[in-house]
Short mmCIF file of C-alpha atoms in Angstrom, two decimals:
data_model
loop_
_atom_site.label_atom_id
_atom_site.label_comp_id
_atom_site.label_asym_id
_atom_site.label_seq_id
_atom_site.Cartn_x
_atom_site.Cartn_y
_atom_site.Cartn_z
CA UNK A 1 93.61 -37.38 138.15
CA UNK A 2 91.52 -38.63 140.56
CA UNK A 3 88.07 -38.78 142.62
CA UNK A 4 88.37 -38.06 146.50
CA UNK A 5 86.50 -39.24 149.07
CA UNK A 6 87.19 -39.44 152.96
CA UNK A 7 87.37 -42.02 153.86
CA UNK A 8 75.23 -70.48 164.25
CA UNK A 9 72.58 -71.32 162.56
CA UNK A 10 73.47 -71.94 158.78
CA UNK A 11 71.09 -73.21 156.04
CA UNK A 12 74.09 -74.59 153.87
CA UNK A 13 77.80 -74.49 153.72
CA UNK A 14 78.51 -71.38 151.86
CA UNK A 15 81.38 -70.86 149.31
CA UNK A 16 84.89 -69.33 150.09
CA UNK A 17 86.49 -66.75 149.09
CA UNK A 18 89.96 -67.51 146.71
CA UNK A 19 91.28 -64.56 147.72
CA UNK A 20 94.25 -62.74 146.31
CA UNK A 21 97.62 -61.98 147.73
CA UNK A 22 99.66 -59.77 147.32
CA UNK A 23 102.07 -59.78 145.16
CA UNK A 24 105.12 -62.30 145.44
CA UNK A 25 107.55 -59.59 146.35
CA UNK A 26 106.04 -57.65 148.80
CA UNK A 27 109.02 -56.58 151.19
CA UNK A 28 110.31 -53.23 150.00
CA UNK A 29 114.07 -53.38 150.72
CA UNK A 30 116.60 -55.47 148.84
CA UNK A 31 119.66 -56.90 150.12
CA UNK A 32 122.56 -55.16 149.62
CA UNK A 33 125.13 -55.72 146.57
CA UNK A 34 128.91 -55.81 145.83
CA UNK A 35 130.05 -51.99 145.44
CA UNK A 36 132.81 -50.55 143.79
CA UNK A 37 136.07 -50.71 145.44
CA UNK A 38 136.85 -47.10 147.53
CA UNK A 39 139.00 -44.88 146.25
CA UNK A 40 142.33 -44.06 148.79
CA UNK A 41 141.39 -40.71 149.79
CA UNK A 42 137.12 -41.65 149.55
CA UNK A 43 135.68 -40.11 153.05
CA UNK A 44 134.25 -42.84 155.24
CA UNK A 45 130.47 -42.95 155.71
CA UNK A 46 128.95 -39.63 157.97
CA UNK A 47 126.95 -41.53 159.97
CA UNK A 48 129.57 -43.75 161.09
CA UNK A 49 129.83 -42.25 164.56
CA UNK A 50 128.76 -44.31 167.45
CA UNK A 51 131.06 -46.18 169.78
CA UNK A 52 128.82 -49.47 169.46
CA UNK A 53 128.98 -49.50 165.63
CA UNK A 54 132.54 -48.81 165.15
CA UNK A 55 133.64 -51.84 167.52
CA UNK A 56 131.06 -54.16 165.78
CA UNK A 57 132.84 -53.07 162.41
CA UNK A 58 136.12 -53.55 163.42
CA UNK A 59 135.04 -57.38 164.46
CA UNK A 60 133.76 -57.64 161.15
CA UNK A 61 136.42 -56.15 159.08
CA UNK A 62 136.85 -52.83 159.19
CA UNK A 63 135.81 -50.25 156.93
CA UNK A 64 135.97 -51.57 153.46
CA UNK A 65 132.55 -52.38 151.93
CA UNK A 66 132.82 -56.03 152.85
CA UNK A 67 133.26 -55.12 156.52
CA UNK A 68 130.55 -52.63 155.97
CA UNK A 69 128.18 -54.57 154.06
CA UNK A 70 128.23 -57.61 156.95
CA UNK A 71 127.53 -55.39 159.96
CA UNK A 72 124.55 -53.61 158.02
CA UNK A 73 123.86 -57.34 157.09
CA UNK A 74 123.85 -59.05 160.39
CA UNK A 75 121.92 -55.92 161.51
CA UNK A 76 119.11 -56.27 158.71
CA UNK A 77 118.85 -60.46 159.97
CA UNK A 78 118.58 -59.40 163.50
CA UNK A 79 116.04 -56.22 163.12
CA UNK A 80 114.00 -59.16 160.56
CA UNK A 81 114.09 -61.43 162.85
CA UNK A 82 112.55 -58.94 166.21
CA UNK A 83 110.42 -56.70 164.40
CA UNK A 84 107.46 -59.10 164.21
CA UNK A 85 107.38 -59.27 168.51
CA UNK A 86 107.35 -55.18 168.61
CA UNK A 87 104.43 -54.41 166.02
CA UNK A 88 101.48 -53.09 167.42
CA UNK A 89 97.81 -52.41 165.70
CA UNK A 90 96.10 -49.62 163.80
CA UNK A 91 93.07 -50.05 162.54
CA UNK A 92 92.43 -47.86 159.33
CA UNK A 93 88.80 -47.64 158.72
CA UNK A 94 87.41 -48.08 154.67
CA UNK A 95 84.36 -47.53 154.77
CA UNK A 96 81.96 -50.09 153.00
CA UNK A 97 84.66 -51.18 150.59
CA UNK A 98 84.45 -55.07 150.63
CA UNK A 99 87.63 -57.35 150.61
CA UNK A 100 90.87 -55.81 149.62
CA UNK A 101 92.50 -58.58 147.77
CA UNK A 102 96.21 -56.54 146.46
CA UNK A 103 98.00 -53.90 148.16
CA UNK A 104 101.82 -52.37 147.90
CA UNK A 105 103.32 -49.51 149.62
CA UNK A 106 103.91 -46.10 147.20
CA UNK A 107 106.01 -44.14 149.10
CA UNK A 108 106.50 -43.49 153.22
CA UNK A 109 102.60 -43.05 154.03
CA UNK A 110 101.02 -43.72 150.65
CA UNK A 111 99.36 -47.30 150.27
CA UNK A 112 97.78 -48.58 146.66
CA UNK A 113 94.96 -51.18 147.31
CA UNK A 114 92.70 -53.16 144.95
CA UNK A 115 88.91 -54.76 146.05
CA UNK A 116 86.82 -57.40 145.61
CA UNK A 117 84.26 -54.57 144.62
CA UNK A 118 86.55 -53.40 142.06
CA UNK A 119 87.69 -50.32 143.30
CA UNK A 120 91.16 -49.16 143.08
CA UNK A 121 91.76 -46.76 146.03
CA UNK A 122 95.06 -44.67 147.58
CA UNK A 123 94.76 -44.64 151.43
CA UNK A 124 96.71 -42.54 153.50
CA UNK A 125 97.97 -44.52 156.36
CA UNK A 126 98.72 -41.91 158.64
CA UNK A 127 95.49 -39.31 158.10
CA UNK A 128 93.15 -42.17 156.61
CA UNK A 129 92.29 -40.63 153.49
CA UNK A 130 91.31 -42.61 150.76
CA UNK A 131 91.96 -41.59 147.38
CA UNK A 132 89.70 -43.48 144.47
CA UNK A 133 91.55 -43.76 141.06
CA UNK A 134 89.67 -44.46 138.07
CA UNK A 135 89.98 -47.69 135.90
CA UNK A 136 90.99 -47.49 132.58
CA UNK A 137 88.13 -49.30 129.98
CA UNK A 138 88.34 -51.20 127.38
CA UNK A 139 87.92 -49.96 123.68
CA UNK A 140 85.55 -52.05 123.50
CA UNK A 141 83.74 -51.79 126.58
CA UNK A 142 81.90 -54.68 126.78
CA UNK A 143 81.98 -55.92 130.53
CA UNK A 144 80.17 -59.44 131.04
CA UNK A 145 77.60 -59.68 133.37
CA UNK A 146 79.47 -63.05 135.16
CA UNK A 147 82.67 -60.83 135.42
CA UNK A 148 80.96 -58.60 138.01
CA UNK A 149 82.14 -59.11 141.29
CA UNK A 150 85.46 -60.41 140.22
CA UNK A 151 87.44 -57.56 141.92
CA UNK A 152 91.24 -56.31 141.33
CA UNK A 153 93.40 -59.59 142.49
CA UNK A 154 96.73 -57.83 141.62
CA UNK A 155 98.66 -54.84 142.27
CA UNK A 156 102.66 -54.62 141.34
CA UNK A 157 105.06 -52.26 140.99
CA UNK A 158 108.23 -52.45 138.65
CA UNK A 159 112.01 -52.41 139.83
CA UNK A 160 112.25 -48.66 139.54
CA UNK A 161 108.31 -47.73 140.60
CA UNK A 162 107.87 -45.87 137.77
CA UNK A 163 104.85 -48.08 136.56
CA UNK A 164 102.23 -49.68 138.43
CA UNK A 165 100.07 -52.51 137.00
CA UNK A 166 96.64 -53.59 137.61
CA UNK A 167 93.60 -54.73 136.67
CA UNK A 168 91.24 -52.60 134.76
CA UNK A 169 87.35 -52.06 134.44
CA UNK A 170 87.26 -55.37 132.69
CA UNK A 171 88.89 -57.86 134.74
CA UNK A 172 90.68 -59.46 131.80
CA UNK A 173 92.40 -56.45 130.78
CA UNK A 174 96.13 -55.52 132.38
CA UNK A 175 96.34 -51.44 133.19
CA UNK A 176 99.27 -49.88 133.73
CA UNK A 177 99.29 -46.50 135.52
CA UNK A 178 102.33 -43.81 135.44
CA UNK A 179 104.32 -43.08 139.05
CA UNK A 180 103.86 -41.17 141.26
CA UNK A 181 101.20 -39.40 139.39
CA UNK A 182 99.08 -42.43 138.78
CA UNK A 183 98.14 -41.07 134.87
CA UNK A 184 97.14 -43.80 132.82
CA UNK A 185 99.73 -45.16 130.52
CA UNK A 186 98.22 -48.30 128.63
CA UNK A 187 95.79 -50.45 128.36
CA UNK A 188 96.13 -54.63 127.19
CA UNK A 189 92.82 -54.90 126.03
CA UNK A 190 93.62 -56.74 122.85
CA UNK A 191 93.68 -60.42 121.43
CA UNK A 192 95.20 -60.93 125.60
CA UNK A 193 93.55 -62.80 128.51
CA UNK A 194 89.29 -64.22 128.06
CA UNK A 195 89.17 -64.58 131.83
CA UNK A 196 90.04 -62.49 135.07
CA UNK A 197 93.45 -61.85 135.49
CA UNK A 198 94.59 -63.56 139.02
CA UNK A 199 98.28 -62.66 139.17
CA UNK A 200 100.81 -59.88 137.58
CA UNK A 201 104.92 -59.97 137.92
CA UNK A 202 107.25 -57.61 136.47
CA UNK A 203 110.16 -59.19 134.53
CA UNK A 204 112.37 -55.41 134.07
CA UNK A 205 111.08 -52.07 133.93
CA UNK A 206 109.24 -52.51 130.75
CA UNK A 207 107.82 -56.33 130.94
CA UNK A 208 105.06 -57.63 132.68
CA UNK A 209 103.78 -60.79 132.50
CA UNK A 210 99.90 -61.28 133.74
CA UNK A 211 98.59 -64.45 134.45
CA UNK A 212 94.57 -65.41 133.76
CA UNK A 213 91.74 -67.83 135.23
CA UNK A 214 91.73 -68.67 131.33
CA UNK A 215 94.85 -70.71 132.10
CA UNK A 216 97.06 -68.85 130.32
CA UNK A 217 100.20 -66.16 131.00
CA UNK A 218 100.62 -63.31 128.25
CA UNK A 219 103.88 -61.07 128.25
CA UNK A 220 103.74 -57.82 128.13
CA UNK A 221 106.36 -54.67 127.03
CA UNK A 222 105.70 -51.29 127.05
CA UNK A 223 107.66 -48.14 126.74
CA UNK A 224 106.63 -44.89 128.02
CA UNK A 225 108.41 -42.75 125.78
CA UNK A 226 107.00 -44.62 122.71
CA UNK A 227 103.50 -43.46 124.20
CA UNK A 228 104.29 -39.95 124.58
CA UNK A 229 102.45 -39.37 121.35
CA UNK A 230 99.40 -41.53 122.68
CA UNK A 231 99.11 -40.33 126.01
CA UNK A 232 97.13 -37.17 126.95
CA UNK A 233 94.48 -35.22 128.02
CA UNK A 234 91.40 -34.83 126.24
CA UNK A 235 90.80 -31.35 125.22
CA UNK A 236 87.04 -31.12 125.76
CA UNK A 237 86.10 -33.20 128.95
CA UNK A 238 89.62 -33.64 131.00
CA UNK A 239 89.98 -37.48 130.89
CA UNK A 240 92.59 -38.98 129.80
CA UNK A 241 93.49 -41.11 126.81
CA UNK A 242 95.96 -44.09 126.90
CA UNK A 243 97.17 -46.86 124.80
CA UNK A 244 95.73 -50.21 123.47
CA UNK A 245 98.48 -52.65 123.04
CA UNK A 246 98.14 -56.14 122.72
CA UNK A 247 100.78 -58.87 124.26
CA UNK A 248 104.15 -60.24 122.81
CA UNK A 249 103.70 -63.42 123.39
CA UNK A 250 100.69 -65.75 125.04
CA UNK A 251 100.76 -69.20 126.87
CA UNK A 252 98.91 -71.86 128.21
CA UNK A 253 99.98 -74.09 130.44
CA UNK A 254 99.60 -77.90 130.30
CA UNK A 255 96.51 -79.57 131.18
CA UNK A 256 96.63 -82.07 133.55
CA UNK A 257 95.68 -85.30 133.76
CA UNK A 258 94.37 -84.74 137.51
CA UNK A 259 91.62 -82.11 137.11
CA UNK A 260 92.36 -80.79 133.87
CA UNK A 261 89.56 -78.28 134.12
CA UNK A 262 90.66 -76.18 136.99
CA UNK A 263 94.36 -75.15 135.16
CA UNK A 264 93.60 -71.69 135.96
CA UNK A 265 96.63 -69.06 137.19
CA UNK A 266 96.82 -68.24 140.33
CA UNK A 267 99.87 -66.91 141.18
CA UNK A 268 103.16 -65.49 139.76
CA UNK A 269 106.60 -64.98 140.64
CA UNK A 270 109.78 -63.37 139.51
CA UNK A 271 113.07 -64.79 139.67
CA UNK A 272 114.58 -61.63 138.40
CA UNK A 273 118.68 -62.77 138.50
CA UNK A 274 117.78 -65.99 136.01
CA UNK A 275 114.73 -64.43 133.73
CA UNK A 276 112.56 -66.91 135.53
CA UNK A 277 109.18 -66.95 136.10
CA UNK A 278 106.98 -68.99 138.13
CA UNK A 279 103.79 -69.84 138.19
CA UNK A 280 100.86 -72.31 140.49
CA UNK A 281 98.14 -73.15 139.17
CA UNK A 282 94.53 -74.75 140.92
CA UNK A 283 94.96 -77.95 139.45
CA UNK A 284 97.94 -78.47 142.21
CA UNK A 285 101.22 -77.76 139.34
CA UNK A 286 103.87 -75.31 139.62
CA UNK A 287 105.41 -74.52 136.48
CA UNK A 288 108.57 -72.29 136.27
CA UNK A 289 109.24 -70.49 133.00
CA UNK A 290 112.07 -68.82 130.88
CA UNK A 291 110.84 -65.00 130.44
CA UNK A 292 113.01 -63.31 127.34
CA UNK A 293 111.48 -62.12 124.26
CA UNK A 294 108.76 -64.56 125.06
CA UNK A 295 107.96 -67.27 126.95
CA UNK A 296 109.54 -71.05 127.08
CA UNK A 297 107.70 -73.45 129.74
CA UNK A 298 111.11 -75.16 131.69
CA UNK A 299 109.18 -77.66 134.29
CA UNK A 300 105.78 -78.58 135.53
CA UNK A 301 105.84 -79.88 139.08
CA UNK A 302 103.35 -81.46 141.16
CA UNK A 303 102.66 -79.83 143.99
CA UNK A 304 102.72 -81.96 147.28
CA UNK A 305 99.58 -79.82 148.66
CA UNK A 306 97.76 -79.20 145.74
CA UNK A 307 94.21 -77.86 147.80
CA UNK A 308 93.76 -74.23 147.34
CA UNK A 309 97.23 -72.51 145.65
CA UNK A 310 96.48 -69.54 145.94
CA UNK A 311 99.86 -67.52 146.61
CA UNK A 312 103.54 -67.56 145.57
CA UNK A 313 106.61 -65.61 146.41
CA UNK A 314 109.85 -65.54 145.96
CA UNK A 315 113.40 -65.45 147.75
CA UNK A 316 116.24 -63.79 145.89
CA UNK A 317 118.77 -64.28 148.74
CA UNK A 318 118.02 -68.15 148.65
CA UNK A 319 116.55 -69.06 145.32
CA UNK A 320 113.39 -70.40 146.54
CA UNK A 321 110.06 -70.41 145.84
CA UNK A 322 106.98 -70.82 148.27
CA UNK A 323 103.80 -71.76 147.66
CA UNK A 324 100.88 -71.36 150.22
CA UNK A 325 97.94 -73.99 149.88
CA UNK A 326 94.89 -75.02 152.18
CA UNK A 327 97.12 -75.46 155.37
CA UNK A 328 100.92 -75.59 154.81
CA UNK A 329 103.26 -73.78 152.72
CA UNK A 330 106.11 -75.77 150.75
CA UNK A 331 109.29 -74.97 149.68
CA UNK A 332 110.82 -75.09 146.30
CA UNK A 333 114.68 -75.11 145.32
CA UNK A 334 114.76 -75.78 142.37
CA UNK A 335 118.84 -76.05 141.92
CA UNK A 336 118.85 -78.82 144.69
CA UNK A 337 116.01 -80.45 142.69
CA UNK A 338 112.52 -80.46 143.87
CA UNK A 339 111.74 -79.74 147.31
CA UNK A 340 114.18 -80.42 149.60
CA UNK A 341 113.14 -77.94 152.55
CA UNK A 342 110.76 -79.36 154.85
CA UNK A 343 106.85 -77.72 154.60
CA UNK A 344 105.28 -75.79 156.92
CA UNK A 345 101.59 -76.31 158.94
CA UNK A 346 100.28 -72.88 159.06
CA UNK A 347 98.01 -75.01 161.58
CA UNK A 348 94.86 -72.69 161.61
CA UNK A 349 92.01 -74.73 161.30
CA UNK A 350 92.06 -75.55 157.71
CA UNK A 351 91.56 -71.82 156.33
CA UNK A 352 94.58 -71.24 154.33
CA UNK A 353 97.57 -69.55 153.50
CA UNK A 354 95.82 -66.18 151.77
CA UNK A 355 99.52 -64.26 151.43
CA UNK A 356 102.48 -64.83 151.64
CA UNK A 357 105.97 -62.84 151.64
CA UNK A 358 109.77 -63.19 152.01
CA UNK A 359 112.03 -60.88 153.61
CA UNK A 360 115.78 -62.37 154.10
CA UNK A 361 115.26 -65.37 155.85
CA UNK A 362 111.90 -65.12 157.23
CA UNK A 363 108.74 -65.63 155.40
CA UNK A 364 105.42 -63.73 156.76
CA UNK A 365 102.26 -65.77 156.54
CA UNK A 366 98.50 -64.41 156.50
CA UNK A 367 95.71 -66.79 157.36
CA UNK A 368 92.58 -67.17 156.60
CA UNK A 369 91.80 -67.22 160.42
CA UNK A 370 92.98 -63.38 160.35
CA UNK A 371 96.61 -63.57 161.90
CA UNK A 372 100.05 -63.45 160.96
CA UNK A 373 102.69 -65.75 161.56
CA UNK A 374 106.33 -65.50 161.07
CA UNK A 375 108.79 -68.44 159.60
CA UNK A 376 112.38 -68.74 159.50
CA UNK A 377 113.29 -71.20 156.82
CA UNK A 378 117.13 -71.39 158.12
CA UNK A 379 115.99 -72.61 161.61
CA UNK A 380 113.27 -74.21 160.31
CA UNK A 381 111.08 -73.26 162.58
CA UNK A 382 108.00 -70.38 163.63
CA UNK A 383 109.40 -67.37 165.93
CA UNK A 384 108.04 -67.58 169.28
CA UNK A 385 107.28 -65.54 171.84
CA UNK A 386 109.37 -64.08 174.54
CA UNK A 387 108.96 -64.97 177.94
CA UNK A 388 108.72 -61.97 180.54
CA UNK A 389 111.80 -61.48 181.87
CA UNK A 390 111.80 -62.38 185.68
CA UNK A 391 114.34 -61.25 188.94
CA UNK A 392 115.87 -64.85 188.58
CA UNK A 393 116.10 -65.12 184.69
CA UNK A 394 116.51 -62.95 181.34
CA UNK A 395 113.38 -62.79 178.94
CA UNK A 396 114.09 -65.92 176.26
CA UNK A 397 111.99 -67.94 173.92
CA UNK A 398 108.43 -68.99 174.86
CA UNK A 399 108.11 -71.58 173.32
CA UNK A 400 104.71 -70.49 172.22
CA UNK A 401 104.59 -69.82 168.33
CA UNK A 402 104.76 -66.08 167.71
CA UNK A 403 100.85 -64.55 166.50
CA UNK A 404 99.80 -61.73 165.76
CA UNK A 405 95.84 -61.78 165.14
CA UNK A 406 94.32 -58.66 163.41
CA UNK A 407 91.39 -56.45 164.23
CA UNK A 408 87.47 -57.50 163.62
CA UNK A 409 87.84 -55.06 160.57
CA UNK A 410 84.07 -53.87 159.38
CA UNK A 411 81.18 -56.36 158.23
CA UNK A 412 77.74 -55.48 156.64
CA UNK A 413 75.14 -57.28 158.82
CA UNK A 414 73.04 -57.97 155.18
CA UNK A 415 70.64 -60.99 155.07
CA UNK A 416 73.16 -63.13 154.18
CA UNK A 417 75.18 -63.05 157.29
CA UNK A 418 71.98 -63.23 159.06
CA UNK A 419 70.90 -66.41 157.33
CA UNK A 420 73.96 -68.31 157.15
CA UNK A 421 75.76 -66.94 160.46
CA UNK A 422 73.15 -66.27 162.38
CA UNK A 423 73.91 -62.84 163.35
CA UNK A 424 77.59 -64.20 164.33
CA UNK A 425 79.13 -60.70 165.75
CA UNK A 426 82.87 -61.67 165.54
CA UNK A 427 83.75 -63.13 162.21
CA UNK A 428 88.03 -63.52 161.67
CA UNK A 429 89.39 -61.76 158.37
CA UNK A 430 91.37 -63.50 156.27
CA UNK A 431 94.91 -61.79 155.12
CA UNK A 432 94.77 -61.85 151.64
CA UNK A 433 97.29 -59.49 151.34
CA UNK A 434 100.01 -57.58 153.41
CA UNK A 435 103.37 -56.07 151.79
CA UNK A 436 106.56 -54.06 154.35
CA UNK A 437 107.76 -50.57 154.45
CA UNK A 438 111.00 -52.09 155.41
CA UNK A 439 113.06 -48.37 155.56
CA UNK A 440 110.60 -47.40 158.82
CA UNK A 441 109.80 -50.74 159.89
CA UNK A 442 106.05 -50.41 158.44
CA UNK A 443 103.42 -53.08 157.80
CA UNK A 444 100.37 -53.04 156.12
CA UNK A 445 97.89 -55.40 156.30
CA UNK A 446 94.26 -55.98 154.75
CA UNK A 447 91.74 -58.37 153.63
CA UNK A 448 88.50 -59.12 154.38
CA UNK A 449 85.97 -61.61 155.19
CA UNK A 450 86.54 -65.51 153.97
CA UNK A 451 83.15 -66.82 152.69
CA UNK A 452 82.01 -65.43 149.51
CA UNK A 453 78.74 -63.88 150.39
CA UNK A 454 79.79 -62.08 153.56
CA UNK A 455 80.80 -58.00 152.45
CA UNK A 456 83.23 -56.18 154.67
CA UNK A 457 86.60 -55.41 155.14
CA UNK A 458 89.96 -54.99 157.33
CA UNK A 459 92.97 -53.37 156.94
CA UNK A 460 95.71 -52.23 159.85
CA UNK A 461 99.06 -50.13 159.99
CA UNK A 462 101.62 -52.40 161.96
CA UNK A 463 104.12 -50.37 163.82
#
């Protein structure tokens, strides 16, 4: 299946990277939903045995599913809410891979990653082997020369991670890949996106929707069992053969009047309980969309940061989106109208937001400065620090916002960071993409260097 391998003087202000994040619903664990009611004689849960646990549930109401769904609850908010303070750093080393732009976790130690160098690799977090698995070409293989050096800017999984999608060789083209095997199961290639896909969501099991630097979003559906007949292995030289298909539906979004050039996609997000799907743009718009058998545009909002969109994600518990821009992320609920939750200043020197995720109430935030900071949007506030804990007085609150800043990651010393850097040793990473193993308290982090022309990489277990 697949190929292993182990794995300040400047002359002119160079360009930055856009970056990618990862994917706008990057924590792993869901919250909880109503059960069925228990049966009379139904046993009561095994692991249901220590002292502390059975008071807390008897304070909030017993054993019934209610009682038990607010204990494991409250205990979800408060491990959210600490975790960030007790992570600590391992560096995983890639080689000479440069930027990882997409990542998502594939099961307890298993990590799928996407690069600027278009290389779509399985690392290992825990031996740090690194896995390469081909990408699936065109029919037409006809890769232009300007789409070098695009990169893979999207990784997702659907609701059951059976499928993963991607980008393939051509950076236009939307791959999807069987799991856990990672066989190829399709290929759009045809009459879909003319320019690099930026962004993918999964609507169900079977829908995808992609979105393109064309300006467009396409929706896809495929079934695996209608591909059976498609799908195998090639008798004489082992590779495998996969479907063409071609999108349901395609469309564009509005131009603007502001910038109407720059209406490229460059982020998507699911709002899975309405069929919604949103979208931001680089001309500063978010547009939200009704995702059924196709696609119906429902709003077009200005953004109130509209420098450098790059990410989106999404909060089922809250019904809010949030968009990350140049230097704050803002807030969209969109059944209290516009934006009625107060923006936040990431604060770090005019780098960016470069990802962005929601778990419960907190939101995590990579910069492009190469740390991670950690929002609660019920307080309103960043977590801080905790203050050592003294003879006289408990440990508390800081009052010192709570960081954590990443390791230097590797950079290739080329003539460019020579040049424009002037040999510059350290040289901050920016985040572009970081998703949670929530089940063992797991995250992964990665990205890479922010200006365009510098090649290297980062990437870090958080434990």
């Amino acid at each position: 299946m697949a190929q292993q391998q182990t794995g300040s003087r400047k002359r002119k202000a160079p360009a930055v990277e856009a970056g990618a994040e990862s994917s706008p619903s990057q924590g792993l664990a869901a919250a909880d939903g109503e059960g069925p009611l228990l049966l009379k004689r139904q046993r009561r849960p095994a692991t249901c045995r220590s002292m502390v646990h059975y008071l807390k549930v008897r304070e909030v109401g017993g054993w019934g599913p209610a009682g038990l769904q607010g204990f494991d609850g409250e205990m979800r908010g408060y491990a959210v809410q600490r975790l960030p303070e007790l992570l600590t750093e391992r560096q995983l080393d890639l080689g000479t891979l440069n930027k990882v732009f997409a990542s998502q976790w594939l099961n307890s130690r298993q990590v799928v990653c996407g690069t600027k160098c278009n290389t779509l690799f399985v690392v290992d977090v825990q031996s740090g082997h690194i896995t390469r698995i081909p990408l699936l070409r065109d029919r037409e293989a006809r890769l232009a020369q300007d789409q070098q050096g695009c990169g893979i800017h999207a990784i997702e999984l659907n609701p059951s991670k059976t499928l993963l999608a991607t980008g393939g060789e051509n950076p236009n083209s939307l791959a999807i890949y069987q799991l856990p095997t990672l066989d190829p199961l399709c290929l759009g290639d045809r009459h879909g996106h003319k320019d690099w896909i930026f962004a993918v969501a999964w609507l169900s099991d079977t829908v995808a929707v992609s979105g393109s630097r064309d300006g467009t979003v396409a929706l896809w559906r495929m079934d695996p069992d209608k591909f059976d007949d498609t799908v195998a292995w090639h008798s004489e030289v082992g590779l495998p053969v996969y479907a063409h298909i071609r999108p349901q539906d395609v469309e564009a979004i509005p131009r603007a009047i502001i910038n109407p050039s720059n209406r490229k996609v460059r982020a998507l997000a699911c709002g899975a309980k309405n069929q919604e799907l949103g979208a931001v743009s680089l001309d500063g718009y978010f547009h939200l969309w009704k995702a059924q058998s196709t696609l119906s545009r429902l709003l077009s909002i200005r953004l109130p940061y509209f420098r450098d969109n790059v990410c989106l994600t999404y909060c089922d518990d809250m019904s809010v989106y949030a968009v990350g821009s140049h230097s704050h992320v803002s807030f969209l609920d969109l059944r209290q109208g516009q934006q009625n939750i107060r923006p936040l200043c990431s604060r770090e020197g005019g780098t960016g937001v470069r990802s962005l995720s929601f778990y419960r109430h907190i939101i995590t935030v990579g910069t492009g400065q190469g740390s991670l900071l950690f929002y609660d949007i019920r307080a309103q506030k960043f977590l801080e620090e905790r203050a050592s804990a003294t003879l006289e007085s408990s440990s508390g609150p800081s009052g010192r916002k709570l960081r954590l800043a990443c390791g230097r990651g590797w950079l290739n010393h080329n003539d460019f960071w020579v040049n424009y850097f002037g040999g510059m040793e350290v040289f901050p990473n920016a985040l572009y993409t970081h998703c949670y193993n929530w089940p063992e308290m797991k995250l992964f982090v990665a990205g890479g260097p922010l200006p365009a022309g510098l090649h290297g990489n980062y990437a870090g277990l958080w434990s």
